[in-house]
PDB file of C-alpha atoms in Angstrom:
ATOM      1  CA  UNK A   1       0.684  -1.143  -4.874  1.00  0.00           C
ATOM      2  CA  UNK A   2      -2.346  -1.812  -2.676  1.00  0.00           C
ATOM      3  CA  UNK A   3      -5.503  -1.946  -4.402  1.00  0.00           C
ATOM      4  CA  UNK A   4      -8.959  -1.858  -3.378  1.00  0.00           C
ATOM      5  CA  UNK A   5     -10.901  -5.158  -4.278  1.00  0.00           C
ATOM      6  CA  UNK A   6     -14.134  -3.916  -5.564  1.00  0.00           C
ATOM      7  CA  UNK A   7     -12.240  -1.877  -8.420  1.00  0.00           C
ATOM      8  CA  UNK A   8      -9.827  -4.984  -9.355  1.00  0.00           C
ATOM      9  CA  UNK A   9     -12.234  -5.978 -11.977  1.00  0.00           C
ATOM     10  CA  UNK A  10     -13.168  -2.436 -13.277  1.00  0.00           C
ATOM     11  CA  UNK A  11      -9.417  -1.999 -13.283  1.00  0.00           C
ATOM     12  CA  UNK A  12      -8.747  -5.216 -14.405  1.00  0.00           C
ATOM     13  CA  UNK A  13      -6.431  -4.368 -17.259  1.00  0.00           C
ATOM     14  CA  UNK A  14      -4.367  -1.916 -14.403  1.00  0.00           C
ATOM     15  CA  UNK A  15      -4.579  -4.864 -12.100  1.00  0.00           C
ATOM     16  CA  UNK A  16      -2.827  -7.571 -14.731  1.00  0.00           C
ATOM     17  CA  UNK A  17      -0.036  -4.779 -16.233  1.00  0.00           C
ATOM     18  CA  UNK A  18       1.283  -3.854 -12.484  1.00  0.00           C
ATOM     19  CA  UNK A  19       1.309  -7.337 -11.904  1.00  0.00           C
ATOM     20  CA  UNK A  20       2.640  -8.850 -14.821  1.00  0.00           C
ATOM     21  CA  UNK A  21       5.417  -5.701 -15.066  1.00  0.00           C
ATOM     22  CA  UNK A  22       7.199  -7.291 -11.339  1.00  0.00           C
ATOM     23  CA  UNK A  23       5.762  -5.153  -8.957  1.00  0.00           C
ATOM     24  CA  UNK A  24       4.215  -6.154  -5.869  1.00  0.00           C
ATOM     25  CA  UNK A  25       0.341  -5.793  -5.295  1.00  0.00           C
ATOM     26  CA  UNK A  26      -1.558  -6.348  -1.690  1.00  0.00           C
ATOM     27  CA  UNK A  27      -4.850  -5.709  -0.471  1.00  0.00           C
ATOM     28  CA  UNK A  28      -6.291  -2.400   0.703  1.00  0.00           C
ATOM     29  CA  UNK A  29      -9.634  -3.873   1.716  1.00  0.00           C
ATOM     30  CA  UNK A  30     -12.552  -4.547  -0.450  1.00  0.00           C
ATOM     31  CA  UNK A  31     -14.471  -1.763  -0.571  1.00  0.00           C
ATOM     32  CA  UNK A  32     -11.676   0.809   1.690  1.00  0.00           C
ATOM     33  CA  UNK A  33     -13.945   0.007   5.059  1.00  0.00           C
ATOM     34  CA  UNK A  34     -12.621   1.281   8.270  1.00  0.00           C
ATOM     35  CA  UNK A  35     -11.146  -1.952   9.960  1.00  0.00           C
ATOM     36  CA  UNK A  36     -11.605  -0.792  13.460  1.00  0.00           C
ATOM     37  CA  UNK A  37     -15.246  -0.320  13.257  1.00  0.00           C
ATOM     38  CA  UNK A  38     -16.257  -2.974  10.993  1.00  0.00           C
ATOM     39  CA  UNK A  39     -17.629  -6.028  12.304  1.00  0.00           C
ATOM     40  CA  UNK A  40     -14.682  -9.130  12.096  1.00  0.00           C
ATOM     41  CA  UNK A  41     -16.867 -11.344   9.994  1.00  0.00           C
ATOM     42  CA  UNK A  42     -17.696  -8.695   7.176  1.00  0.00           C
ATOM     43  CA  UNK A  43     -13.519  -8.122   7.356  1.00  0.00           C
ATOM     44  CA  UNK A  44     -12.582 -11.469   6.656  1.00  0.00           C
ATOM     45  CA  UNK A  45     -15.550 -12.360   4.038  1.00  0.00           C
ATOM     46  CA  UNK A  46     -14.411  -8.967   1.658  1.00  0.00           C
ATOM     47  CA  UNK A  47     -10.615  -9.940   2.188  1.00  0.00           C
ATOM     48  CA  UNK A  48     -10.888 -13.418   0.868  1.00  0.00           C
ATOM     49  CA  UNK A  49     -13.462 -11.697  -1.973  1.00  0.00           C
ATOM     50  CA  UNK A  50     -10.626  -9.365  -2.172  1.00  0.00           C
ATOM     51  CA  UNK A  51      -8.095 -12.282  -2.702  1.00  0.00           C
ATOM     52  CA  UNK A  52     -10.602 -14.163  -5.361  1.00  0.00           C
ATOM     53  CA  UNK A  53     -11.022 -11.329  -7.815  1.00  0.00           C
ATOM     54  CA  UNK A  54      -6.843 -10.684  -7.501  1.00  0.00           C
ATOM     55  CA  UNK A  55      -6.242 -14.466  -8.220  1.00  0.00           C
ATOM     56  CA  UNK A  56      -8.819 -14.926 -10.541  1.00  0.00           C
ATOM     57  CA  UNK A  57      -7.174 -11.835 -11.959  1.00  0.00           C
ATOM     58  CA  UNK A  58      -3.258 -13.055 -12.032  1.00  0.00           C
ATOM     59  CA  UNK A  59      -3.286 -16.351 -10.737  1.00  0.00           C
ATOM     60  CA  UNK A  60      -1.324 -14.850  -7.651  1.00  0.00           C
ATOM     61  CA  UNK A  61      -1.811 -14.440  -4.494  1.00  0.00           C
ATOM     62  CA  UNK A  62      -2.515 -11.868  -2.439  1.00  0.00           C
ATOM     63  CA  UNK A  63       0.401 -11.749   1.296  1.00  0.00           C
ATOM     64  CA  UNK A  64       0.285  -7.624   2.035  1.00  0.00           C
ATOM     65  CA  UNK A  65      -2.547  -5.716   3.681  1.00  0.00           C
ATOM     66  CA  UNK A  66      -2.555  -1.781   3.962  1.00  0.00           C
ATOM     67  CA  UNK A  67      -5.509  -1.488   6.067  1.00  0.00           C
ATOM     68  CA  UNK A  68      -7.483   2.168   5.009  1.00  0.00           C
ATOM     69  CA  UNK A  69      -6.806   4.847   7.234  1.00  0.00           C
ATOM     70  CA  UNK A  70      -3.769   2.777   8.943  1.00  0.00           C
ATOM     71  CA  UNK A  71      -6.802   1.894  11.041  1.00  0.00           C
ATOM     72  CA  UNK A  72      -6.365  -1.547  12.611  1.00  0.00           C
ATOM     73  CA  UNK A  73      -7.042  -3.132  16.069  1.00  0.00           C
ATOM     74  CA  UNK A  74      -6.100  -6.085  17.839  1.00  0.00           C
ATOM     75  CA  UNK A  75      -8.502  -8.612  16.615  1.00  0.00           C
ATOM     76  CA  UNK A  76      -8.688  -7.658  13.206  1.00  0.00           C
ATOM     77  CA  UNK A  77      -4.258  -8.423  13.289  1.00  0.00           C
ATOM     78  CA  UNK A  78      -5.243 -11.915  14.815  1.00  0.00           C
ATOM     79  CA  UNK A  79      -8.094 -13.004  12.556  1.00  0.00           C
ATOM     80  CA  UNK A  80      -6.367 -11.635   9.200  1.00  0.00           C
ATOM     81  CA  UNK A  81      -3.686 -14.265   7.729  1.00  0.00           C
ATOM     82  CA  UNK A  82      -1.411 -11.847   6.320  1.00  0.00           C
ATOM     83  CA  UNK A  83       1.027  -9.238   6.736  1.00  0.00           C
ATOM     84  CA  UNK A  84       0.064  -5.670   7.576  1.00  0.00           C
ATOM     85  CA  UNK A  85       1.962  -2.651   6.031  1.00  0.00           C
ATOM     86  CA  UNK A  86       1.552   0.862   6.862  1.00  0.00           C
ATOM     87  CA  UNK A  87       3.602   3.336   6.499  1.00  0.00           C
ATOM     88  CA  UNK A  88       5.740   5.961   8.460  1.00  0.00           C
ATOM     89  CA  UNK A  89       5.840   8.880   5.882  1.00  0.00           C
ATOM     90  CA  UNK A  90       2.496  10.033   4.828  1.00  0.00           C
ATOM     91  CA  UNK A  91       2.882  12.915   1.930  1.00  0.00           C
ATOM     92  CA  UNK A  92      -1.121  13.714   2.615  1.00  0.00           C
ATOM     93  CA  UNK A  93      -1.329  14.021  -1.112  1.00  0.00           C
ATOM     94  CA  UNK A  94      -4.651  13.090  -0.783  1.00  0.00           C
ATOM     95  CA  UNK A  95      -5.139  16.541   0.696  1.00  0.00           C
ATOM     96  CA  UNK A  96      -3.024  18.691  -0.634  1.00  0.00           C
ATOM     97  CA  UNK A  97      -2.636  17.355  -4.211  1.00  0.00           C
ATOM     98  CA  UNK A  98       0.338  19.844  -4.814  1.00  0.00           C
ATOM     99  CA  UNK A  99       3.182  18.731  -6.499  1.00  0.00           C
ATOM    100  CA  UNK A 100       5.521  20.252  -4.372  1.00  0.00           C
ATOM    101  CA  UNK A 101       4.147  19.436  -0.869  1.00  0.00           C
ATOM    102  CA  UNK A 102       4.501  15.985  -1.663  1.00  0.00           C
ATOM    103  CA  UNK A 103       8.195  16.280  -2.898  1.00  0.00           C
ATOM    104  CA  UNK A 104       8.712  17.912   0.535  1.00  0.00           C
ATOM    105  CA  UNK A 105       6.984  15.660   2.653  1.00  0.00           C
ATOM    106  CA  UNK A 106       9.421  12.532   1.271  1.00  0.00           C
ATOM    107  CA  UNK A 107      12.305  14.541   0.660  1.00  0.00           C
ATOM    108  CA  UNK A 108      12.332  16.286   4.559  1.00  0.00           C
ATOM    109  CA  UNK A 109      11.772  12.772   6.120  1.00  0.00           C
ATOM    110  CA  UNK A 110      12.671  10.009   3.796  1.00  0.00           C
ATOM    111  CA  UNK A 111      15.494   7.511   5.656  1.00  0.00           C
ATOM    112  CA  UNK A 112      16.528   3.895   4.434  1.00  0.00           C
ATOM    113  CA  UNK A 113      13.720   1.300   5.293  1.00  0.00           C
ATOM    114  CA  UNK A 114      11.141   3.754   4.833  1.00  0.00           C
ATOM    115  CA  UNK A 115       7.596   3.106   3.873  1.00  0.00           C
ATOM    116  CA  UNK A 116       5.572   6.148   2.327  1.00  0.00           C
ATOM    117  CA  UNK A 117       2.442   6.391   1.725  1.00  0.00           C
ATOM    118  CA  UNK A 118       0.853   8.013  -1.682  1.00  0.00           C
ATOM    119  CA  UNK A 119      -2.016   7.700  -3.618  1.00  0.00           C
ATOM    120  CA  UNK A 120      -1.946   6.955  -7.433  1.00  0.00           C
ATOM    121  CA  UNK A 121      -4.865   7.971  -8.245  1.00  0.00           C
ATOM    122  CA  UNK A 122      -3.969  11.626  -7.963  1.00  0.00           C
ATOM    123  CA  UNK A 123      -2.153  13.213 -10.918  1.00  0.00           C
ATOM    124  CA  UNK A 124       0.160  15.964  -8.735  1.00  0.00           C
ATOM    125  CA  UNK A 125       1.358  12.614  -6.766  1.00  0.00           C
ATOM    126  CA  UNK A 126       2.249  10.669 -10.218  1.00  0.00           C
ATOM    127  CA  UNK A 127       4.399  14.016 -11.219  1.00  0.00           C
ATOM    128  CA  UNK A 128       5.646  14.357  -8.089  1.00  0.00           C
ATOM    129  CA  UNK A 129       6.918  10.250  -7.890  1.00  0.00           C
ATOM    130  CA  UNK A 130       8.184  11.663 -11.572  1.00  0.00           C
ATOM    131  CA  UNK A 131      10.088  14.338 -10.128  1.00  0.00           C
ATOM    132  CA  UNK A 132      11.364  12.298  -6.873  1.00  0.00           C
ATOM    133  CA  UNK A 133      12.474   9.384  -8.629  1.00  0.00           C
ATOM    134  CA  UNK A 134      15.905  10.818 -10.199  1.00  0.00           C
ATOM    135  CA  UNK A 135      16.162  12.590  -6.966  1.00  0.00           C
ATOM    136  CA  UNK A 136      15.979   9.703  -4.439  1.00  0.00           C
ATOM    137  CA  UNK A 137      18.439   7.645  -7.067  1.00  0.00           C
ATOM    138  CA  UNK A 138      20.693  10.400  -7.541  1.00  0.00           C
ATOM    139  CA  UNK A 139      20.774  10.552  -3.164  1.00  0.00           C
ATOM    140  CA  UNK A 140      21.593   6.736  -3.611  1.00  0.00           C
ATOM    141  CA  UNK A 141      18.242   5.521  -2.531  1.00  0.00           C
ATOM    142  CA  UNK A 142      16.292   2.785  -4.143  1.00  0.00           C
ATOM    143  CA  UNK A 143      13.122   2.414  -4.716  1.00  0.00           C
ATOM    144  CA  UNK A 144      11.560  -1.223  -4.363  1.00  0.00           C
ATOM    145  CA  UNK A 145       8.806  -3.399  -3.062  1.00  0.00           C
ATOM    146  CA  UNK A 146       7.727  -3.961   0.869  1.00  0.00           C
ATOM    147  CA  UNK A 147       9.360  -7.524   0.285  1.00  0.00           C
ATOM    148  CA  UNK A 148      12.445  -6.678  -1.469  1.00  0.00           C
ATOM    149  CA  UNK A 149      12.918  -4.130   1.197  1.00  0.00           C
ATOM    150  CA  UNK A 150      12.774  -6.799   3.586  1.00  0.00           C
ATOM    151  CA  UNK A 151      14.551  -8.908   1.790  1.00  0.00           C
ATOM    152  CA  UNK A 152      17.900  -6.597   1.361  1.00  0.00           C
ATOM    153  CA  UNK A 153      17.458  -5.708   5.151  1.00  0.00           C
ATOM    154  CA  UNK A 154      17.449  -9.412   5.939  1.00  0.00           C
ATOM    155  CA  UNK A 155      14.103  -9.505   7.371  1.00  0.00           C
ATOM    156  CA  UNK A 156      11.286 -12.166   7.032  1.00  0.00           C
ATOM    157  CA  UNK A 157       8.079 -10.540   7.025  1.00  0.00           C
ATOM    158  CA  UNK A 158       5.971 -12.173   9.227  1.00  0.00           C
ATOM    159  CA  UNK A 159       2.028 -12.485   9.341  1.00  0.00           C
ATOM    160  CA  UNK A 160      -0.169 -10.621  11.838  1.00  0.00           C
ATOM    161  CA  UNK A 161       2.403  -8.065  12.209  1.00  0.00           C
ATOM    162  CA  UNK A 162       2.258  -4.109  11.262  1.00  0.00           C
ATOM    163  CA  UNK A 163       5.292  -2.797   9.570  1.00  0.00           C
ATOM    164  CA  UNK A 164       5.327   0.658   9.308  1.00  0.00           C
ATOM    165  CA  UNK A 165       9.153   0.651   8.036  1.00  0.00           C
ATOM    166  CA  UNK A 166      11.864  -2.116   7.591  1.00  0.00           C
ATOM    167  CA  UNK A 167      15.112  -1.496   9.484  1.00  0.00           C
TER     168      UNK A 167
END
């Protein structure tokens, strides 16, 4: 999951239970800024604000980035210590919001080592992960973390790199 920093406190109680049930939670900006066009400076100050609401949160730490939009340059991969993540499905469910769009989009495309991208703040995308789900296992897929998908393709994430899949 890759939350946005200025709703980690609103959401706190969201926040502690994805946390605290073993899933994996990175950054997706403080306030879901464009990090191509934002200055540098304002990028790293809302990241590490980003990081002190999360620990303050779970006394965790925050190693993933999805930067909004996928929108990244250069210097914002060099000044950011961490590891980017995008993605190389995207189910648009922010624009469709249809049920069985979504379920299409993953199940036309999906490979092992993918990374898809959905929003959970969407109810047609939390039926469609519903419907998926026994799908996907039943194809002999599983569903898991960025790191444990590294981690059973014996990969070591590294930091200023984008991973748009793990192979």
């Amino acid at each position: 999951f890759f939350m946005v920093g200025n709703k980690m406190n609103y959401y706190s109680t969201v926040v502690t239970t994805v946390h605290n049930s073993g899933n994996e939670i990175g950054s997706h900006s403080y306030n879901h800024c464009n990090m191509k066009t934002t200055k540098i400076n304002k990028i790293i100050e809302q990241e590490e604000l980003t990081a002190q609401i999360y620990y303050e949160l779970t006394q965790d730490t925050l190693k993933l980035t999805r930067p909004p939009y996928g929108s990244i340059n250069s210097k914002v991969k060099k000044s950011l210590d961490t590891i980017f993540i995008t993605w190389n499905i995207d189910t648009e469910d922010w624009r469709y919001r249809d049920v069985e769009h979504i379920k299409e989009a993953v199940l036309n495309e999906v490979d092992d080592g993918d990374i898809i991208l959905m929003h959970d703040s969407y109810e047609t995308t939390v039926e469609a992960v519903r419907q998926l789900l026994p799908i996907l296992y039943s194809e002999g897929y599983q569903v898991v973390s960025v790191s444990e998908l590294a981690n059973l393709k014996g990969r070591t994430l590294e930091k200023n790199t984008i991973y748009r899949s793990i192979n």
